[in-house]
mmCIF file of N, CA and C in Angstrom:
data_model
loop_
_atom_site.group_PDB
_atom_site.id
_atom_site.type_symbol
_atom_site.label_atom_id
_atom_site.label_comp_id
_atom_site.label_asym_id
_atom_site.label_seq_id
_atom_site.Cartn_x
_atom_site.Cartn_y
_atom_site.Cartn_z
ATOM 1 N N MET A 891 0.851 -1.167 0.030
ATOM 2 C CA MET A 891 0.004 -0.012 -0.017
ATOM 3 C C MET A 891 0.887 1.244 0.015
ATOM 4 N N ASP A 892 0.537 2.191 -0.834
ATOM 5 C CA ASP A 892 1.307 3.444 -0.935
ATOM 6 C C ASP A 892 0.736 4.436 0.103
ATOM 7 N N TYR A 893 1.469 4.624 1.201
ATOM 8 C CA TYR A 893 0.954 5.451 2.271
ATOM 9 C C TYR A 893 1.038 6.934 1.899
ATOM 10 N N THR A 894 1.891 7.312 0.951
ATOM 11 C CA THR A 894 1.971 8.707 0.561
ATOM 12 C C THR A 894 0.690 9.158 -0.148
ATOM 13 N N ALA A 895 0.003 8.199 -0.744
ATOM 14 C CA ALA A 895 -1.241 8.587 -1.459
ATOM 15 C C ALA A 895 -2.458 8.514 -0.542
ATOM 16 N N GLN A 896 -2.292 7.897 0.600
ATOM 17 C CA GLN A 896 -3.448 7.798 1.545
ATOM 18 C C GLN A 896 -3.697 9.145 2.203
ATOM 19 N N ARG A 897 -4.942 9.547 2.248
ATOM 20 C CA ARG A 897 -5.328 10.825 2.855
ATOM 21 C C ARG A 897 -5.901 10.570 4.259
ATOM 22 N N LEU A 898 -5.416 11.388 5.137
ATOM 23 C CA LEU A 898 -5.935 11.345 6.505
ATOM 24 C C LEU A 898 -7.061 12.366 6.609
ATOM 25 N N ARG A 899 -8.271 11.892 6.851
ATOM 26 C CA ARG A 899 -9.404 12.809 6.926
ATOM 27 C C ARG A 899 -9.881 12.966 8.365
ATOM 28 N N ASP A 900 -10.395 11.926 8.937
ATOM 29 C CA ASP A 900 -10.890 11.949 10.298
ATOM 30 C C ASP A 900 -9.801 11.419 11.224
ATOM 31 N N ILE A 901 -9.432 12.233 12.205
ATOM 32 C CA ILE A 901 -8.265 11.909 13.035
ATOM 33 C C ILE A 901 -8.679 11.998 14.524
ATOM 34 N N LEU A 902 -8.403 10.914 15.257
ATOM 35 C CA LEU A 902 -8.623 10.890 16.679
ATOM 36 C C LEU A 902 -7.370 11.286 17.414
ATOM 37 N N VAL A 903 -7.496 12.267 18.274
ATOM 38 C CA VAL A 903 -6.306 12.713 19.031
ATOM 39 C C VAL A 903 -6.683 12.731 20.530
ATOM 40 N N PRO A 904 -6.018 11.886 21.306
ATOM 41 C CA PRO A 904 -6.228 11.926 22.773
ATOM 42 C C PRO A 904 -5.540 13.173 23.303
ATOM 43 N N VAL A 905 -6.179 13.896 24.164
ATOM 44 C CA VAL A 905 -5.595 15.081 24.766
ATOM 45 C C VAL A 905 -5.695 14.974 26.287
ATOM 46 N N ASN A 906 -4.672 15.516 26.954
ATOM 47 C CA ASN A 906 -4.659 15.466 28.434
ATOM 48 C C ASN A 906 -4.170 16.769 29.042
ATOM 49 N N GLY A 907 -3.996 17.801 28.225
ATOM 50 C CA GLY A 907 -3.600 19.095 28.735
ATOM 51 C C GLY A 907 -2.101 19.349 28.754
ATOM 52 N N THR A 908 -1.287 18.396 28.341
ATOM 53 C CA THR A 908 0.109 18.578 28.273
ATOM 54 C C THR A 908 0.531 19.255 26.953
ATOM 55 N N PRO A 909 1.650 19.969 26.956
ATOM 56 C CA PRO A 909 2.121 20.577 25.703
ATOM 57 C C PRO A 909 2.233 19.557 24.557
ATOM 58 N N VAL A 910 2.687 18.359 24.831
ATOM 59 C CA VAL A 910 2.816 17.368 23.799
ATOM 60 C C VAL A 910 1.456 16.983 23.194
ATOM 61 N N SER A 911 0.425 16.869 24.035
ATOM 62 C CA SER A 911 -0.893 16.505 23.499
ATOM 63 C C SER A 911 -1.444 17.645 22.643
ATOM 64 N N TYR A 912 -1.128 18.912 22.984
ATOM 65 C CA TYR A 912 -1.578 20.048 22.187
ATOM 66 C C TYR A 912 -0.812 20.128 20.874
ATOM 67 N N ASP A 913 0.501 19.720 20.888
ATOM 68 C CA ASP A 913 1.282 19.666 19.656
ATOM 69 C C ASP A 913 0.681 18.617 18.697
ATOM 70 N N ALA A 914 0.344 17.456 19.269
ATOM 71 C CA ALA A 914 -0.261 16.379 18.462
ATOM 72 C C ALA A 914 -1.609 16.857 17.894
ATOM 73 N N LEU A 915 -2.346 17.546 18.702
ATOM 74 C CA LEU A 915 -3.663 18.049 18.230
ATOM 75 C C LEU A 915 -3.438 19.073 17.083
ATOM 76 N N SER A 916 -2.475 19.934 17.217
ATOM 77 C CA SER A 916 -2.202 20.934 16.198
ATOM 78 C C SER A 916 -1.833 20.229 14.897
ATOM 79 N N LEU A 917 -0.982 19.219 14.983
ATOM 80 C CA LEU A 917 -0.608 18.462 13.791
ATOM 81 C C LEU A 917 -1.811 17.784 13.174
ATOM 82 N N GLY A 918 -2.584 17.135 14.049
ATOM 83 C CA GLY A 918 -3.810 16.444 13.550
ATOM 84 C C GLY A 918 -4.783 17.431 12.862
ATOM 85 N N CYS A 919 -4.923 18.633 13.441
ATOM 86 C CA CYS A 919 -5.812 19.640 12.847
ATOM 87 C C CYS A 919 -5.291 20.051 11.481
ATOM 88 N N SER A 920 -3.974 20.257 11.350
ATOM 89 C CA SER A 920 -3.401 20.633 10.058
ATOM 90 C C SER A 920 -3.635 19.577 9.017
ATOM 91 N N LEU A 921 -3.423 18.320 9.412
ATOM 92 C CA LEU A 921 -3.622 17.245 8.430
ATOM 93 C C LEU A 921 -5.109 17.097 8.067
ATOM 94 N N ALA A 922 -5.972 17.189 9.020
ATOM 95 C CA ALA A 922 -7.408 17.030 8.770
ATOM 96 C C ALA A 922 -7.914 18.180 7.898
ATOM 97 N N ARG A 923 -7.487 19.395 8.174
ATOM 98 C CA ARG A 923 -7.943 20.563 7.405
ATOM 99 C C ARG A 923 -7.471 20.426 5.972
ATOM 100 N N ARG A 924 -6.245 20.024 5.773
ATOM 101 C CA ARG A 924 -5.694 19.867 4.432
ATOM 102 C C ARG A 924 -6.510 18.894 3.593
ATOM 103 N N ASN A 925 -7.053 17.878 4.253
ATOM 104 C CA ASN A 925 -7.803 16.840 3.535
ATOM 105 C C ASN A 925 -9.309 16.982 3.770
ATOM 106 N N LYS A 926 -9.753 18.157 4.220
ATOM 107 C CA LYS A 926 -11.173 18.418 4.439
ATOM 108 C C LYS A 926 -11.818 17.413 5.429
ATOM 109 N N GLY A 927 -11.062 17.065 6.438
ATOM 110 C CA GLY A 927 -11.549 16.135 7.453
ATOM 111 C C GLY A 927 -11.932 16.818 8.745
ATOM 112 N N LYS A 928 -11.921 15.998 9.778
ATOM 113 C CA LYS A 928 -12.308 16.471 11.124
ATOM 114 C C LYS A 928 -11.433 15.812 12.154
ATOM 115 N N VAL A 929 -11.157 16.511 13.260
ATOM 116 C CA VAL A 929 -10.421 15.985 14.367
ATOM 117 C C VAL A 929 -11.399 15.680 15.487
ATOM 118 N N TYR A 930 -11.177 14.525 16.118
ATOM 119 C CA TYR A 930 -11.954 14.124 17.279
ATOM 120 C C TYR A 930 -10.996 14.145 18.473
ATOM 121 N N ALA A 931 -11.161 15.155 19.321
ATOM 122 C CA ALA A 931 -10.309 15.290 20.540
ATOM 123 C C ALA A 931 -11.000 14.498 21.661
ATOM 124 N N VAL A 932 -10.258 13.598 22.290
ATOM 125 C CA VAL A 932 -10.842 12.754 23.342
ATOM 126 C C VAL A 932 -10.000 12.922 24.631
ATOM 127 N N TYR A 933 -10.690 13.218 25.709
ATOM 128 C CA TYR A 933 -10.087 13.296 27.010
ATOM 129 C C TYR A 933 -10.652 12.137 27.843
ATOM 130 N N VAL A 934 -9.809 11.329 28.396
ATOM 131 C CA VAL A 934 -10.272 10.174 29.175
ATOM 132 C C VAL A 934 -9.981 10.408 30.645
ATOM 133 N N ILE A 935 -11.025 10.336 31.422
ATOM 134 C CA ILE A 935 -10.914 10.367 32.882
ATOM 135 C C ILE A 935 -10.826 8.914 33.374
ATOM 136 N N GLU A 936 -9.706 8.589 33.972
ATOM 137 C CA GLU A 936 -9.554 7.199 34.493
ATOM 138 C C GLU A 936 -10.209 7.143 35.852
ATOM 139 N N VAL A 937 -11.068 6.172 35.990
ATOM 140 C CA VAL A 937 -11.848 5.955 37.206
ATOM 141 C C VAL A 937 -11.261 4.799 37.982
ATOM 142 N N ALA A 938 -10.978 5.038 39.256
ATOM 143 C CA ALA A 938 -10.426 3.962 40.098
ATOM 144 C C ALA A 938 -11.397 2.816 40.213
ATOM 145 N N ARG A 939 -10.879 1.623 40.349
ATOM 146 C CA ARG A 939 -11.694 0.407 40.424
ATOM 147 C C ARG A 939 -12.571 0.402 41.682
ATOM 148 N N THR A 940 -12.190 1.197 42.673
ATOM 149 C CA THR A 940 -12.974 1.262 43.878
ATOM 150 C C THR A 940 -14.225 2.147 43.759
ATOM 151 N N MET A 941 -14.342 2.789 42.583
ATOM 152 C CA MET A 941 -15.467 3.679 42.358
ATOM 153 C C MET A 941 -16.331 3.148 41.222
ATOM 154 N N ALA A 942 -17.586 3.548 41.190
ATOM 155 C CA ALA A 942 -18.459 3.199 40.075
ATOM 156 C C ALA A 942 -17.957 3.862 38.797
ATOM 157 N N LEU A 943 -18.059 3.167 37.706
ATOM 158 C CA LEU A 943 -17.562 3.704 36.442
ATOM 159 C C LEU A 943 -18.254 5.018 36.047
ATOM 160 N N ASP A 944 -19.484 5.207 36.442
ATOM 161 C CA ASP A 944 -20.196 6.392 36.112
ATOM 162 C C ASP A 944 -20.233 7.441 37.272
ATOM 163 N N ALA A 945 -19.280 7.285 38.200
ATOM 164 C CA ALA A 945 -19.225 8.218 39.361
ATOM 165 C C ALA A 945 -19.042 9.630 38.853
ATOM 166 N N GLU A 946 -19.616 10.589 39.590
ATOM 167 C CA GLU A 946 -19.447 11.968 39.265
ATOM 168 C C GLU A 946 -18.094 12.449 39.809
ATOM 169 N N LEU A 947 -17.217 12.811 38.887
ATOM 170 C CA LEU A 947 -15.898 13.286 39.283
ATOM 171 C C LEU A 947 -15.793 14.737 38.801
ATOM 172 N N ASN A 948 -16.406 15.621 39.554
ATOM 173 C CA ASN A 948 -16.561 17.025 39.161
ATOM 174 C C ASN A 948 -15.235 17.740 38.909
ATOM 175 N N ASP A 949 -14.238 17.532 39.734
ATOM 176 C CA ASP A 949 -12.925 18.202 39.558
ATOM 177 C C ASP A 949 -12.284 17.741 38.226
ATOM 178 N N ASP A 950 -12.332 16.399 38.036
ATOM 179 C CA ASP A 950 -11.712 15.866 36.818
ATOM 180 C C ASP A 950 -12.502 16.311 35.607
ATOM 181 N N ALA A 951 -13.810 16.350 35.689
ATOM 182 C CA ALA A 951 -14.658 16.804 34.554
ATOM 183 C C ALA A 951 -14.376 18.261 34.217
ATOM 184 N N SER A 952 -14.203 19.060 35.253
ATOM 185 C CA SER A 952 -13.879 20.468 35.030
ATOM 186 C C SER A 952 -12.542 20.660 34.322
ATOM 187 N N SER A 953 -11.557 19.888 34.731
ATOM 188 C CA SER A 953 -10.259 19.920 34.077
ATOM 189 C C SER A 953 -10.374 19.464 32.627
ATOM 190 N N ALA A 954 -11.134 18.449 32.389
ATOM 191 C CA ALA A 954 -11.349 17.924 31.052
ATOM 192 C C ALA A 954 -12.009 18.960 30.172
ATOM 193 N N GLU A 955 -12.992 19.632 30.701
ATOM 194 C CA GLU A 955 -13.669 20.708 29.924
ATOM 195 C C GLU A 955 -12.667 21.804 29.526
ATOM 196 N N GLY A 956 -11.829 22.157 30.451
ATOM 197 C CA GLY A 956 -10.794 23.169 30.150
ATOM 198 C C GLY A 956 -9.852 22.730 29.042
ATOM 199 N N VAL A 957 -9.442 21.478 29.065
ATOM 200 C CA VAL A 957 -8.586 20.951 28.008
ATOM 201 C C VAL A 957 -9.342 20.968 26.658
ATOM 202 N N LEU A 958 -10.591 20.596 26.667
ATOM 203 C CA LEU A 958 -11.305 20.581 25.397
ATOM 204 C C LEU A 958 -11.586 21.996 24.868
ATOM 205 N N VAL A 959 -11.781 22.953 25.760
ATOM 206 C CA VAL A 959 -11.917 24.320 25.294
ATOM 207 C C VAL A 959 -10.620 24.821 24.669
ATOM 208 N N ARG A 960 -9.512 24.508 25.270
ATOM 209 C CA ARG A 960 -8.211 24.877 24.676
ATOM 210 C C ARG A 960 -8.022 24.150 23.360
ATOM 211 N N SER A 961 -8.453 22.914 23.274
ATOM 212 C CA SER A 961 -8.341 22.122 21.999
ATOM 213 C C SER A 961 -9.152 22.786 20.905
ATOM 214 N N GLU A 962 -10.340 23.312 21.246
ATOM 215 C CA GLU A 962 -11.151 24.011 20.239
ATOM 216 C C GLU A 962 -10.452 25.253 19.786
ATOM 217 N N GLN A 963 -9.792 25.984 20.708
ATOM 218 C CA GLN A 963 -9.073 27.196 20.338
ATOM 219 C C GLN A 963 -7.940 26.863 19.379
ATOM 220 N N ILE A 964 -7.217 25.792 19.631
ATOM 221 C CA ILE A 964 -6.134 25.386 18.777
ATOM 222 C C ILE A 964 -6.646 25.049 17.369
ATOM 223 N N ALA A 965 -7.749 24.351 17.312
ATOM 224 C CA ALA A 965 -8.360 24.011 16.013
ATOM 225 C C ALA A 965 -8.821 25.263 15.295
ATOM 226 N N GLU A 966 -9.401 26.198 16.025
ATOM 227 C CA GLU A 966 -9.871 27.439 15.410
ATOM 228 C C GLU A 966 -8.688 28.242 14.813
ATOM 229 N N GLU A 967 -7.545 28.203 15.463
ATOM 230 C CA GLU A 967 -6.357 28.944 14.978
ATOM 231 C C GLU A 967 -5.915 28.489 13.581
ATOM 232 N N VAL A 968 -6.148 27.183 13.309
ATOM 233 C CA VAL A 968 -5.744 26.651 11.972
ATOM 234 C C VAL A 968 -6.990 26.406 11.079
ATOM 235 N N ASP A 969 -8.151 26.881 11.522
ATOM 236 C CA ASP A 969 -9.404 26.724 10.777
ATOM 237 C C ASP A 969 -9.724 25.293 10.497
ATOM 238 N N ALA A 970 -9.649 24.474 11.522
ATOM 239 C CA ALA A 970 -9.927 23.025 11.387
ATOM 240 C C ALA A 970 -11.244 22.716 12.131
ATOM 241 N N LYS A 971 -11.950 21.695 11.656
ATOM 242 C CA LYS A 971 -13.149 21.229 12.312
ATOM 243 C C LYS A 971 -12.741 20.284 13.437
ATOM 244 N N ILE A 972 -13.431 20.422 14.597
ATOM 245 C CA ILE A 972 -13.073 19.597 15.756
ATOM 246 C C ILE A 972 -14.326 19.227 16.507
ATOM 247 N N GLU A 973 -14.307 18.066 17.084
ATOM 248 C CA GLU A 973 -15.354 17.613 17.993
ATOM 249 C C GLU A 973 -14.679 17.010 19.223
ATOM 250 N N GLY A 974 -15.082 17.454 20.384
ATOM 251 C CA GLY A 974 -14.458 16.987 21.618
ATOM 252 C C GLY A 974 -15.392 16.099 22.413
ATOM 253 N N GLU A 975 -14.789 15.168 23.123
ATOM 254 C CA GLU A 975 -15.569 14.221 23.944
ATOM 255 C C GLU A 975 -14.822 13.884 25.190
ATOM 256 N N ILE A 976 -15.524 13.734 26.298
ATOM 257 C CA ILE A 976 -14.948 13.295 27.573
ATOM 258 C C ILE A 976 -15.483 11.890 27.837
ATOM 259 N N LEU A 977 -14.552 10.975 28.104
ATOM 260 C CA LEU A 977 -14.924 9.617 28.436
ATOM 261 C C LEU A 977 -14.460 9.296 29.863
ATOM 262 N N GLN A 978 -15.191 8.411 30.506
ATOM 263 C CA GLN A 978 -14.761 7.869 31.778
ATOM 264 C C GLN A 978 -14.533 6.376 31.563
ATOM 265 N N ALA A 979 -13.374 5.917 31.984
ATOM 266 C CA ALA A 979 -13.014 4.513 31.781
ATOM 267 C C ALA A 979 -12.007 4.090 32.848
ATOM 268 N N ARG A 980 -11.852 2.761 32.993
ATOM 269 C CA ARG A 980 -10.873 2.240 33.904
ATOM 270 C C ARG A 980 -9.426 2.407 33.392
ATOM 271 N N ASP A 981 -9.309 2.338 32.054
ATOM 272 C CA ASP A 981 -7.997 2.440 31.419
ATOM 273 C C ASP A 981 -8.079 3.289 30.203
ATOM 274 N N ALA A 982 -7.243 4.372 30.163
ATOM 275 C CA ALA A 982 -7.312 5.333 29.071
ATOM 276 C C ALA A 982 -6.963 4.690 27.756
ATOM 277 N N GLY A 983 -5.966 3.825 27.723
ATOM 278 C CA GLY A 983 -5.533 3.209 26.491
ATOM 279 C C GLY A 983 -6.672 2.405 25.838
ATOM 280 N N HIS A 984 -7.316 1.587 26.599
ATOM 281 C CA HIS A 984 -8.409 0.768 26.070
ATOM 282 C C HIS A 984 -9.580 1.658 25.572
ATOM 283 N N ALA A 985 -9.846 2.726 26.309
ATOM 284 C CA ALA A 985 -10.931 3.630 25.959
ATOM 285 C C ALA A 985 -10.636 4.336 24.632
ATOM 286 N N ILE A 986 -9.375 4.685 24.415
ATOM 287 C CA ILE A 986 -8.981 5.379 23.206
ATOM 288 C C ILE A 986 -9.095 4.423 21.973
ATOM 289 N N VAL A 987 -8.633 3.184 22.173
ATOM 290 C CA VAL A 987 -8.760 2.218 21.077
ATOM 291 C C VAL A 987 -10.229 1.915 20.748
ATOM 292 N N ASP A 988 -11.027 1.770 21.828
ATOM 293 C CA ASP A 988 -12.471 1.537 21.573
ATOM 294 C C ASP A 988 -13.103 2.705 20.836
ATOM 295 N N GLU A 989 -12.740 3.862 21.207
ATOM 296 C CA GLU A 989 -13.268 5.062 20.533
ATOM 297 C C GLU A 989 -12.843 5.152 19.072
ATOM 298 N N ALA A 990 -11.611 4.798 18.814
ATOM 299 C CA ALA A 990 -11.127 4.825 17.461
ATOM 300 C C ALA A 990 -11.878 3.773 16.576
ATOM 301 N N ILE A 991 -12.185 2.630 17.178
ATOM 302 C CA ILE A 991 -12.885 1.595 16.399
ATOM 303 C C ILE A 991 -14.308 2.065 16.145
#
């Protein structure tokens, strides 16, 4: 398969508020915009096994909202389409793979 000919349209980018995640988001936005696609920014709140998976974690949710707001600003700067989502899961890695599928 010729990967240079493959176009990246819809791109999932996990974000967690670190500079590296914002750099990845910026790159994803540039690639998606170039190919008329969309970026899906996902923030995963990891829930301890001692808590219910749907427990209300207000502080974590507030932090997640802030990260997604910043993600939207980054996308706006490069005129890219973005959709953000907050997930609660036991393991961030598994949640990201499930979301990608």
